[in-house]
Amino acid sequence: MRSTDDIAVTGIGLISAVAATLDEFVNALRIGRTGIRQLDGEYSGISGALLDDFNFRSALEMLVDVPEDVKRRALIASSRASKCSQAAIYSAISACQNASLFRRHCPSGRIGLIVAGQNLNANYTYDCHKKYANDLEYLPPSYGINYLDTHVLGEISETLNITGPGLTVGGASASGNVSIVQAIQLLKAKVVDVCLVVGAMAELSPLEIQGFRNMGAMGCKTLQGADSCRPFDELHEGFVYGQGSGCLVLERQDRMAANEKSALAYISGVSLLMDGNRSSNPSVDGEIRCMRQAVDQSGIDLEQVDYVNTHGSSSPLGDETEILAIKTLFKNNLAGLWVNSTKEIIGHCLYSAGVMECIATIVQLSNNFLHPNKNLQNPIDDDVRFVGREYVETQVQCALSNSFGFSGINSSVLVKAA
Amino acid sequence: MTQTDILKMIQENLISILPHLNPDDITPNQSMRDLGANSIDRADILVRTMEQLQLKVPLIEFATLSNIGELVDLFYSKQA
């Protein structure tokens, strides 16, 4: 079933509110433990899964099999960097270690780096404005480079000595999947032999948070804390903010044979399609087209898809749209298709969601289980086979991971088990 | 602020940007560039020190300085 054209995932790494290592992530997923809690201080009024326990220096020290010069460069690159930068550098180093890249020879100019995320400076700019608006002469000169999303690219490139193509990609909440699509294109065109895809953490300022709240997009209207994010449940109210960063190491199979590194999973189809809509509402037709295209590209039949890691943001309209799209597209196979949403566990990580949820998909495939959604007490649909409130032990072969973003951006990734 | 105070301030600012350095590594006869600070790092250190001393000195005035000792002296002389 696997084709030699499929791109191999050889390494994964992440930092999330529920896990700093892959083992921690597997455990959190299996029991459906959420990192979402009621927030206070500058975030009072909402809940979220934040990275407030993350200490970059300690986390870096705990990583084994990482060369000392990489750790040293990481500390220098991140010294006055935002949490977003630190999380991205950490997840990239973790994934490279997981892929044994530090031990394998790969010319640095043949490694690509794509950072998924936009407006990464939102909170940094907000804080600088608060502090320096009346005294701009004391604005740190590094603002001139750090306000750009590409500063994260530079920091990871310097830390890991990656000198192939590098870019940031934006796709709103679909940024993560968009970066995977872009990486696949670079790999298949043989512009690179290895490509790192790093989902960057969203550090929202009070402006973005209030914007989402005023739009009605954010949950936490009546429910807070662990109850607040409930994808596909009748009490869903909107998305719940999550902070996290994830990294995938992707390689072509022809290169891997020479290097004897086995794949964790394969990406055999991707899709990226727009709705022709500038607003925030999703489209059933757009999601159907998007999922179908990823499945078609991977050369399998719709009936072979046995699991969908949904976008599942806990938005009433979003959830309903996605369920209808799934029911329509997979009408011949609903009984054989499992459905869950990782956002209940890690929150909506916005720009990095696609990468982190692809990692969640791979972790579930590799460990033969599908994680529960503890808050799915009253599902909005009776025909779709939700994993539900207890985890399921099963061997999934072909999984679809969806991300749908504002401005009509749809993206799906088809992951095959190794 | 004495010159010793200013030197300490610059050492702390350098260490915050280059965390592998120790205060003993940073002596007046060295330049920030020698210690591994790139151009943006150096500009950040200068502006942060100015903010801490509540001084405003055009960055061009630092261009001809060759080491940390001369930097300390310049800041010291600019205090009212």
Short mmCIF file of C-alpha atoms in Angstrom, two decimals:
data_model
loop_
_atom_site.label_atom_id
_atom_site.label_comp_id
_atom_site.label_asym_id
_atom_site.label_seq_id
_atom_site.Cartn_x
_atom_site.Cartn_y
_atom_site.Cartn_z
CA MET A 1 0.00 0.00 0.00
CA ARG A 2 2.92 2.31 0.66
CA SER A 3 4.48 3.88 -2.38
CA THR A 4 8.16 4.74 -2.75
CA ASP A 5 7.02 8.30 -3.51
CA ASP A 6 5.67 8.71 -0.02
CA ILE A 7 7.70 11.06 2.12
CA ALA A 8 9.00 9.55 5.35
CA VAL A 9 8.72 11.19 8.73
CA THR A 10 11.99 10.26 10.44
CA GLY A 11 11.85 12.47 13.52
CA ILE A 12 9.33 14.29 15.69
CA GLY A 13 9.72 16.68 18.60
CA LEU A 14 7.38 18.94 20.49
CA ILE A 15 6.68 21.08 23.52
CA SER A 16 3.13 21.41 24.71
CA ALA A 17 1.25 22.32 27.85
CA VAL A 18 0.85 18.57 28.47
CA ALA A 19 4.26 17.29 27.44
CA ALA A 20 7.89 18.22 26.94
CA THR A 21 8.89 14.80 25.62
CA LEU A 22 7.32 12.26 23.29
CA ASP A 23 6.79 9.76 26.12
CA GLU A 24 4.90 12.40 28.10
CA PHE A 25 2.85 13.17 24.99
CA VAL A 26 1.91 9.51 24.45
CA ASN A 27 0.77 9.25 28.06
CA ALA A 28 -1.24 12.48 27.96
CA LEU A 29 -2.94 11.46 24.73
CA ARG A 30 -3.79 7.98 25.92
CA ILE A 31 -5.64 9.22 28.99
CA GLY A 32 -6.96 12.37 27.27
CA ARG A 33 -5.41 14.65 29.89
CA THR A 34 -5.93 18.27 28.96
CA GLY A 35 -3.46 21.11 29.53
CA ILE A 36 -6.30 23.63 29.48
CA ARG A 37 -6.96 25.52 32.69
CA GLN A 38 -8.60 28.74 33.74
CA LEU A 39 -6.18 31.64 33.38
CA ASP A 40 -5.51 34.79 35.36
CA GLY A 41 -3.40 37.92 35.15
CA GLU A 42 -3.22 39.33 31.64
CA TYR A 43 -5.32 36.37 30.41
CA SER A 44 -8.04 36.53 33.02
CA GLY A 45 -11.47 35.85 31.61
CA ILE A 46 -10.36 32.99 29.40
CA SER A 47 -8.85 29.52 29.69
CA GLY A 48 -5.94 28.06 27.78
CA ALA A 49 -3.19 25.47 27.63
CA LEU A 50 -0.13 27.60 28.22
CA LEU A 51 3.60 26.89 28.29
CA ASP A 52 4.15 28.75 31.55
CA ASP A 53 6.18 25.91 33.08
CA PHE A 54 8.57 25.80 30.16
CA ASN A 55 12.15 26.70 31.08
CA PHE A 56 14.23 26.59 27.94
CA ARG A 57 17.59 26.18 29.63
CA SER A 58 16.45 23.26 31.82
CA ALA A 59 14.60 21.60 28.97
CA LEU A 60 17.69 21.87 26.78
CA GLU A 61 19.90 20.37 29.49
CA MET A 62 17.60 17.36 29.76
CA LEU A 63 18.00 16.46 26.09
CA VAL A 64 20.43 13.60 25.53
CA ASP A 65 22.43 12.76 22.40
CA VAL A 66 22.55 16.40 21.36
CA PRO A 67 26.04 17.76 20.60
CA GLU A 68 27.32 20.38 23.05
CA ASP A 69 27.99 22.91 20.32
CA VAL A 70 24.33 22.70 19.25
CA LYS A 71 23.21 23.37 22.82
CA ARG A 72 25.66 26.26 23.12
CA ARG A 73 24.44 27.85 19.90
CA ALA A 74 20.86 27.31 21.04
CA LEU A 75 21.51 29.23 24.26
CA ILE A 76 23.12 32.11 22.39
CA ALA A 77 20.42 32.21 19.70
CA SER A 78 17.69 32.25 22.32
CA SER A 79 19.27 34.43 24.99
CA ARG A 80 16.84 37.29 24.85
CA ALA A 81 14.38 35.57 22.56
CA SER A 82 10.67 35.23 23.06
CA LYS A 83 9.08 32.06 24.34
CA CYS A 84 7.99 31.45 20.74
CA SER A 85 11.62 31.31 19.58
CA GLN A 86 12.71 29.16 22.48
CA ALA A 87 9.88 26.68 21.97
CA ALA A 88 10.63 26.47 18.24
CA ILE A 89 14.36 25.94 18.80
CA TYR A 90 13.62 23.28 21.43
CA SER A 91 11.17 21.32 19.28
CA ALA A 92 13.55 21.49 16.29
CA ILE A 93 16.49 20.16 18.32
CA SER A 94 14.28 17.41 19.81
CA ALA A 95 13.11 16.31 16.38
CA CYS A 96 16.63 16.27 14.96
CA GLN A 97 17.76 14.14 17.89
CA ASN A 98 14.75 11.84 17.38
CA ALA A 99 15.70 11.50 13.69
CA SER A 100 19.33 10.75 14.63
CA LEU A 101 20.27 13.63 12.35
CA PHE A 102 23.23 14.60 14.54
CA ARG A 103 24.74 11.18 13.86
CA ARG A 104 23.98 10.91 10.18
CA HIS A 105 25.79 12.74 7.48
CA CYS A 106 23.63 15.18 5.58
CA PRO A 107 25.16 18.24 3.91
CA SER A 108 23.72 21.31 5.62
CA GLY A 109 22.96 22.89 2.24
CA ARG A 110 20.63 20.01 1.41
CA ILE A 111 18.50 20.50 4.52
CA GLY A 112 15.50 22.81 4.26
CA LEU A 113 13.75 24.64 7.07
CA ILE A 114 10.18 25.85 7.05
CA VAL A 115 8.68 27.69 9.97
CA ALA A 116 4.91 27.68 10.10
CA GLY A 117 3.45 30.81 11.58
CA GLN A 118 2.68 34.46 11.05
CA ASN A 119 2.36 37.51 13.27
CA LEU A 120 4.71 35.79 15.71
CA ASN A 121 5.70 39.18 17.11
CA ALA A 122 2.21 40.10 18.28
CA ASN A 123 2.85 40.06 22.02
CA TYR A 124 6.48 41.23 21.67
CA THR A 125 5.39 44.29 19.72
CA TYR A 126 2.57 44.96 22.15
CA ASP A 127 4.97 44.82 25.11
CA CYS A 128 7.58 47.01 23.37
CA HIS A 129 4.91 49.55 22.56
CA LYS A 130 3.71 49.63 26.16
CA LYS A 131 7.26 50.04 27.47
CA TYR A 132 8.87 52.33 24.92
CA ALA A 133 6.15 54.29 23.11
CA ASN A 134 7.08 57.41 25.02
CA ASP A 135 10.79 56.82 24.87
CA LEU A 136 11.53 55.21 21.55
CA GLU A 137 15.26 55.87 21.83
CA TYR A 138 15.46 53.07 24.39
CA LEU A 139 13.70 50.55 22.14
CA PRO A 140 16.11 47.60 21.88
CA PRO A 141 17.87 47.75 18.51
CA SER A 142 17.20 44.03 18.09
CA TYR A 143 13.51 44.95 17.66
CA GLY A 144 14.45 45.75 14.06
CA ILE A 145 15.15 42.07 13.41
CA ASN A 146 13.06 40.36 16.06
CA TYR A 147 9.77 41.84 14.92
CA LEU A 148 10.05 39.76 11.74
CA ASP A 149 8.72 36.17 11.72
CA THR A 150 11.94 35.18 9.98
CA HIS A 151 13.97 35.78 13.12
CA VAL A 152 12.80 32.34 14.28
CA LEU A 153 14.06 30.90 11.00
CA GLY A 154 17.47 32.48 11.57
CA GLU A 155 17.71 31.26 15.14
CA ILE A 156 16.97 27.64 14.22
CA SER A 157 19.20 27.82 11.14
CA GLU A 158 22.11 29.09 13.26
CA THR A 159 21.53 26.60 16.08
CA LEU A 160 21.37 23.58 13.76
CA ASN A 161 23.63 24.90 11.00
CA ILE A 162 20.96 24.49 8.33
CA THR A 163 21.94 26.25 5.11
CA GLY A 164 19.44 24.95 2.56
CA PRO A 165 16.23 26.78 1.61
CA GLY A 166 14.42 28.50 4.48
CA LEU A 167 11.15 30.34 4.71
CA THR A 168 8.15 31.04 6.88
CA VAL A 169 4.67 30.17 5.73
CA GLY A 170 1.34 31.61 6.78
CA GLY A 171 -2.01 29.91 6.64
CA ALA A 172 -3.76 31.17 9.76
CA SER A 173 -4.87 28.11 11.75
CA ALA A 174 -3.82 25.93 8.83
CA SER A 175 -0.21 27.19 8.86
CA GLY A 176 1.12 23.90 10.21
CA ASN A 177 -0.38 21.81 7.42
CA VAL A 178 0.62 24.46 4.87
CA SER A 179 4.24 24.07 5.97
CA ILE A 180 3.98 20.29 5.48
CA VAL A 181 2.58 20.84 1.97
CA GLN A 182 5.48 23.18 1.18
CA ALA A 183 8.06 20.74 2.56
CA ILE A 184 6.67 17.88 0.47
CA GLN A 185 6.99 20.07 -2.63
CA LEU A 186 10.64 20.91 -1.89
CA LEU A 187 11.46 17.26 -1.21
CA LYS A 188 9.73 15.92 -4.31
CA ALA A 189 11.42 18.55 -6.46
CA LYS A 190 14.73 17.31 -4.98
CA VAL A 191 15.66 20.83 -3.94
CA VAL A 192 16.38 19.35 -0.51
CA ASP A 193 17.04 15.85 0.83
CA VAL A 194 15.76 16.55 4.33
CA CYS A 195 13.25 19.16 5.39
CA LEU A 196 12.41 20.37 8.88
CA VAL A 197 8.95 21.71 9.43
CA VAL A 198 8.60 23.72 12.64
CA GLY A 199 5.26 24.93 13.90
CA ALA A 200 5.77 28.17 15.81
CA MET A 201 3.93 29.00 18.99
CA ALA A 202 1.34 31.73 18.93
CA GLU A 203 2.11 34.36 21.56
CA LEU A 204 -1.08 36.34 21.50
CA SER A 205 -1.31 39.86 22.84
CA PRO A 206 -4.43 41.22 24.53
CA LEU A 207 -5.43 42.60 21.12
CA GLU A 208 -5.64 39.21 19.38
CA ILE A 209 -7.38 37.64 22.37
CA GLN A 210 -9.95 40.40 22.48
CA GLY A 211 -10.33 40.31 18.71
CA PHE A 212 -11.15 36.61 18.84
CA ARG A 213 -13.53 37.17 21.74
CA ASN A 214 -15.30 40.08 20.06
CA MET A 215 -15.70 37.98 16.90
CA GLY A 216 -17.30 35.24 18.95
CA ALA A 217 -14.65 32.77 17.79
CA MET A 218 -13.12 32.07 21.16
CA GLY A 219 -14.84 29.77 23.66
CA CYS A 220 -14.76 30.29 27.42
CA LYS A 221 -18.07 32.15 27.26
CA THR A 222 -19.80 30.13 29.97
CA LEU A 223 -17.42 27.21 30.51
CA GLN A 224 -13.87 27.58 31.79
CA GLY A 225 -10.93 25.35 32.54
CA ALA A 226 -10.87 21.69 31.57
CA ASP A 227 -14.54 21.78 30.51
CA SER A 228 -14.13 24.64 28.06
CA CYS A 229 -12.79 22.87 24.98
CA ARG A 230 -15.30 20.25 23.86
CA PRO A 231 -15.05 19.52 20.13
CA PHE A 232 -18.22 18.02 18.66
CA ASP A 233 -20.06 18.21 21.97
CA GLU A 234 -23.39 20.03 22.10
CA LEU A 235 -22.03 22.52 24.65
CA HIS A 236 -19.11 23.64 22.43
CA GLU A 237 -18.66 27.43 22.51
CA GLY A 238 -15.57 28.25 20.47
CA PHE A 239 -11.87 27.52 20.32
CA VAL A 240 -9.60 27.55 23.36
CA TYR A 241 -6.11 29.01 23.12
CA GLY A 242 -3.14 26.65 23.26
CA GLN A 243 0.59 27.31 23.22
CA GLY A 244 3.01 24.81 21.76
CA SER A 245 5.58 24.07 19.14
CA GLY A 246 6.23 20.93 17.13
CA CYS A 247 8.74 19.81 14.53
CA LEU A 248 8.72 17.09 11.89
CA VAL A 249 11.82 15.83 10.09
CA LEU A 250 10.82 14.74 6.58
CA GLU A 251 12.92 12.81 4.07
CA ARG A 252 12.53 11.09 0.71
CA GLN A 253 12.72 7.31 0.85
CA ASP A 254 15.51 7.11 -1.75
CA ARG A 255 17.74 9.03 0.61
CA MET A 256 16.76 6.98 3.64
CA ALA A 257 17.69 3.64 2.14
CA ALA A 258 21.27 4.84 2.04
CA ASN A 259 21.13 5.97 5.64
CA GLU A 260 19.28 3.06 7.23
CA LYS A 261 16.96 5.19 9.26
CA SER A 262 13.50 3.80 9.58
CA ALA A 263 10.41 5.89 9.20
CA LEU A 264 7.98 6.68 11.99
CA ALA A 265 5.22 7.16 9.41
CA TYR A 266 4.73 8.31 5.82
CA ILE A 267 3.07 11.36 4.36
CA SER A 268 1.53 10.15 1.15
CA GLY A 269 -0.88 12.93 0.22
CA VAL A 270 -1.40 16.59 0.99
CA SER A 271 -3.84 19.24 -0.10
CA LEU A 272 -4.20 23.00 0.14
CA LEU A 273 -7.32 24.68 -1.27
CA MET A 274 -9.15 27.95 -0.74
CA ASP A 275 -12.83 28.68 -0.51
CA GLY A 276 -12.87 32.04 -2.29
CA ASN A 277 -14.02 33.52 1.00
CA ARG A 278 -12.28 36.24 3.00
CA SER A 279 -14.27 35.66 6.18
CA SER A 280 -13.88 33.22 9.02
CA ASN A 281 -16.72 30.82 8.24
CA PRO A 282 -15.81 27.34 6.99
CA SER A 283 -17.23 25.62 3.91
CA VAL A 284 -18.55 22.05 3.71
CA ASP A 285 -17.70 21.89 0.02
CA GLY A 286 -14.21 23.29 0.58
CA GLU A 287 -13.46 20.75 3.31
CA ILE A 288 -14.77 17.87 1.18
CA ARG A 289 -12.63 18.92 -1.78
CA CYS A 290 -9.64 19.31 0.49
CA MET A 291 -9.92 15.92 2.18
CA ARG A 292 -10.65 14.18 -1.11
CA GLN A 293 -7.61 15.72 -2.77
CA ALA A 294 -5.23 14.50 -0.05
CA VAL A 295 -6.71 10.99 -0.25
CA ASP A 296 -6.56 10.93 -4.07
CA GLN A 297 -2.97 12.13 -4.08
CA SER A 298 -1.98 9.30 -1.82
CA GLY A 299 -3.33 6.73 -4.25
CA ILE A 300 -5.74 5.08 -1.86
CA ASP A 301 -9.52 4.73 -1.90
CA LEU A 302 -11.71 6.71 0.47
CA GLU A 303 -12.69 3.45 2.15
CA GLN A 304 -9.08 2.86 3.18
CA VAL A 305 -9.04 5.92 5.44
CA ASP A 306 -9.65 4.59 8.93
CA TYR A 307 -9.05 7.67 11.10
CA VAL A 308 -9.55 11.43 10.89
CA ASN A 309 -7.63 13.68 13.28
CA THR A 310 -10.06 16.55 12.83
CA HIS A 311 -9.52 20.26 12.94
CA GLY A 312 -12.16 19.95 15.65
CA SER A 313 -11.73 23.35 17.28
CA SER A 314 -14.85 23.28 19.49
CA SER A 315 -16.36 26.05 17.38
CA PRO A 316 -20.07 25.27 16.85
CA LEU A 317 -20.07 26.20 13.15
CA GLY A 318 -16.63 24.69 12.57
CA ASP A 319 -17.50 21.38 14.22
CA GLU A 320 -20.83 21.08 12.38
CA THR A 321 -19.25 21.89 9.04
CA GLU A 322 -16.46 19.39 9.46
CA ILE A 323 -18.80 16.59 10.57
CA LEU A 324 -21.04 17.19 7.58
CA ALA A 325 -18.03 17.18 5.26
CA ILE A 326 -16.77 13.91 6.78
CA LYS A 327 -20.19 12.28 6.60
CA THR A 328 -20.62 13.30 2.99
CA LEU A 329 -17.19 12.32 1.76
CA PHE A 330 -16.92 9.09 3.73
CA LYS A 331 -20.59 8.05 3.50
CA ASN A 332 -19.62 4.57 2.36
CA ASN A 333 -17.19 4.05 5.20
CA LEU A 334 -18.50 5.83 8.31
CA ALA A 335 -18.60 2.61 10.30
CA GLY A 336 -14.92 2.00 9.61
CA LEU A 337 -13.72 5.53 10.34
CA TRP A 338 -12.62 6.78 13.77
CA VAL A 339 -12.81 10.49 14.59
CA ASN A 340 -11.28 12.56 17.40
CA SER A 341 -9.83 16.00 18.06
CA THR A 342 -6.47 16.68 19.74
CA LYS A 343 -7.35 20.31 20.43
CA GLU A 344 -9.23 19.23 23.55
CA ILE A 345 -5.88 18.07 24.98
CA ILE A 346 -3.37 20.65 23.72
CA GLY A 347 -5.67 23.58 22.99
CA HIS A 348 -5.87 25.30 19.61
CA CYS A 349 -2.19 25.97 18.94
CA LEU A 350 -3.12 28.11 15.92
CA TYR A 351 -0.04 28.37 13.72
CA SER A 352 1.58 25.18 15.05
CA ALA A 353 -1.67 23.20 15.31
CA GLY A 354 -1.19 21.37 12.02
CA VAL A 355 2.30 20.18 12.91
CA MET A 356 1.43 19.22 16.48
CA GLU A 357 -1.69 17.35 15.39
CA CYS A 358 0.27 15.54 12.69
CA ILE A 359 2.64 14.47 15.46
CA ALA A 360 -0.35 13.35 17.56
CA THR A 361 -1.58 11.36 14.57
CA ILE A 362 1.81 9.69 14.08
CA VAL A 363 2.16 8.93 17.80
CA GLN A 364 -1.27 7.26 17.84
CA LEU A 365 -0.52 5.23 14.71
CA SER A 366 2.83 4.10 16.12
CA ASN A 367 1.37 3.11 19.49
CA ASN A 368 -1.81 1.45 18.25
CA PHE A 369 -4.32 3.58 20.10
CA LEU A 370 -6.58 6.56 19.46
CA HIS A 371 -6.92 9.15 22.19
CA PRO A 372 -10.22 9.95 23.87
CA ASN A 373 -12.15 13.21 24.02
CA LYS A 374 -13.24 13.33 27.65
CA ASN A 375 -15.61 16.23 27.11
CA LEU A 376 -17.61 14.50 24.39
CA GLN A 377 -20.62 13.86 26.60
CA ASN A 378 -23.36 14.65 24.08
CA PRO A 379 -22.02 14.37 20.51
CA ILE A 380 -23.63 16.62 17.91
CA ASP A 381 -23.89 13.67 15.53
CA ASP A 382 -24.91 10.03 15.94
CA ASP A 383 -23.60 8.62 12.66
CA VAL A 384 -19.93 9.50 12.94
CA ARG A 385 -17.87 7.04 14.98
CA PHE A 386 -16.17 9.26 17.55
CA VAL A 387 -13.46 7.68 19.68
CA GLY A 388 -15.45 9.11 22.56
CA ARG A 389 -14.56 9.34 26.20
CA GLU A 390 -12.28 6.29 26.46
CA TYR A 391 -9.27 5.54 24.35
CA VAL A 392 -9.51 2.84 21.72
CA GLU A 393 -6.84 0.26 21.01
CA THR A 394 -6.61 -0.19 17.29
CA GLN A 395 -4.10 -0.32 14.43
CA VAL A 396 -4.79 2.54 12.10
CA GLN A 397 -3.25 2.36 8.61
CA CYS A 398 -4.34 5.55 6.87
CA ALA A 399 -5.09 8.75 8.78
CA LEU A 400 -6.23 12.14 7.60
CA SER A 401 -5.20 15.24 9.60
CA ASN A 402 -7.22 18.37 8.90
CA SER A 403 -6.56 22.05 9.47
CA PHE A 404 -8.95 24.78 8.37
CA GLY A 405 -8.06 28.43 8.74
CA PHE A 406 -9.67 31.86 8.54
CA SER A 407 -9.92 33.39 5.10
CA GLY A 408 -11.11 30.13 3.59
CA ILE A 409 -7.87 28.16 3.86
CA ASN A 410 -8.23 24.35 3.90
CA SER A 411 -5.46 21.83 4.23
CA SER A 412 -5.28 18.09 4.83
CA VAL A 413 -2.43 15.65 5.24
CA LEU A 414 -2.72 11.89 4.67
CA VAL A 415 -0.48 9.91 7.02
CA LYS A 416 0.23 6.22 6.52
CA ALA A 417 1.48 3.95 9.28
CA ALA A 418 5.04 2.68 8.98
CA MET B 1 27.49 55.64 39.24
CA THR B 2 31.18 54.84 39.53
CA GLN B 3 33.19 53.34 36.74
CA THR B 4 33.15 50.04 38.63
CA ASP B 5 29.35 50.16 38.75
CA ILE B 6 29.17 50.84 35.03
CA LEU B 7 31.56 47.99 34.24
CA LYS B 8 29.40 45.63 36.30
CA MET B 9 26.31 46.80 34.43
CA ILE B 10 27.96 46.13 31.08
CA GLN B 11 29.15 42.70 32.27
CA GLU B 12 25.61 41.76 33.29
CA ASN B 13 24.16 43.00 30.03
CA LEU B 14 26.76 41.03 28.06
CA ILE B 15 26.08 37.86 30.04
CA SER B 16 22.34 38.16 29.46
CA ILE B 17 23.04 38.08 25.73
CA LEU B 18 25.95 35.59 25.79
CA PRO B 19 24.96 33.29 28.66
CA HIS B 20 28.09 31.15 28.48
CA LEU B 21 30.30 34.06 29.60
CA ASN B 22 31.38 34.65 33.21
CA PRO B 23 32.00 38.10 34.73
CA ASP B 24 35.71 37.23 35.01
CA ASP B 25 35.85 36.72 31.23
CA ILE B 26 34.81 40.32 30.68
CA THR B 27 37.66 42.73 31.31
CA PRO B 28 38.17 46.38 30.32
CA ASN B 29 40.89 45.64 27.77
CA GLN B 30 38.61 43.38 25.72
CA SER B 31 36.07 44.45 23.16
CA MET B 32 32.50 43.17 23.04
CA ARG B 33 33.22 41.94 19.55
CA ASP B 34 36.14 39.81 20.87
CA LEU B 35 33.77 38.22 23.37
CA GLY B 36 31.42 37.11 20.60
CA ALA B 37 28.82 39.88 20.54
CA ASN B 38 27.59 40.59 17.01
CA SER B 39 26.63 44.07 15.81
CA ILE B 40 23.02 43.84 16.99
CA ASP B 41 24.09 42.36 20.33
CA ARG B 42 26.46 45.29 20.83
CA ALA B 43 23.79 47.84 19.91
CA ASP B 44 21.36 46.19 22.35
CA ILE B 45 23.94 46.35 25.13
CA LEU B 46 24.67 50.01 24.48
CA VAL B 47 21.01 51.02 24.43
CA ARG B 48 20.16 48.93 27.49
CA THR B 49 23.05 50.48 29.43
CA MET B 50 21.92 53.95 28.35
CA GLU B 51 18.41 53.18 29.55
CA GLN B 52 19.73 51.97 32.89
CA LEU B 53 21.84 55.13 33.26
CA GLN B 54 19.05 57.31 31.85
CA LEU B 55 21.46 58.76 29.28
CA LYS B 56 20.90 59.50 25.63
CA VAL B 57 24.04 59.28 23.54
CA PRO B 58 23.98 59.12 19.73
CA LEU B 59 25.21 55.64 18.73
CA ILE B 60 27.75 57.21 16.37
CA GLU B 61 29.78 58.32 19.39
CA PHE B 62 30.54 54.69 20.22
CA ALA B 63 31.89 53.88 16.77
CA THR B 64 35.54 54.73 17.46
CA LEU B 65 35.80 52.99 20.85
CA SER B 66 38.03 49.93 20.86
CA ASN B 67 37.31 48.16 24.15
CA ILE B 68 34.99 47.88 27.15
CA GLY B 69 37.21 50.13 29.28
CA GLU B 70 36.75 53.00 26.81
CA LEU B 71 33.02 52.29 26.78
CA VAL B 72 32.87 52.55 30.58
CA ASP B 73 34.79 55.84 30.44
CA LEU B 74 32.45 57.30 27.83
CA PHE B 75 29.32 56.44 29.81
CA TYR B 76 30.96 57.76 32.97
CA SER B 77 31.82 61.05 31.33
CA LYS B 78 28.27 61.51 29.99
CA GLN B 79 26.70 61.42 33.42
CA ALA B 80 25.71 64.86 34.59
#
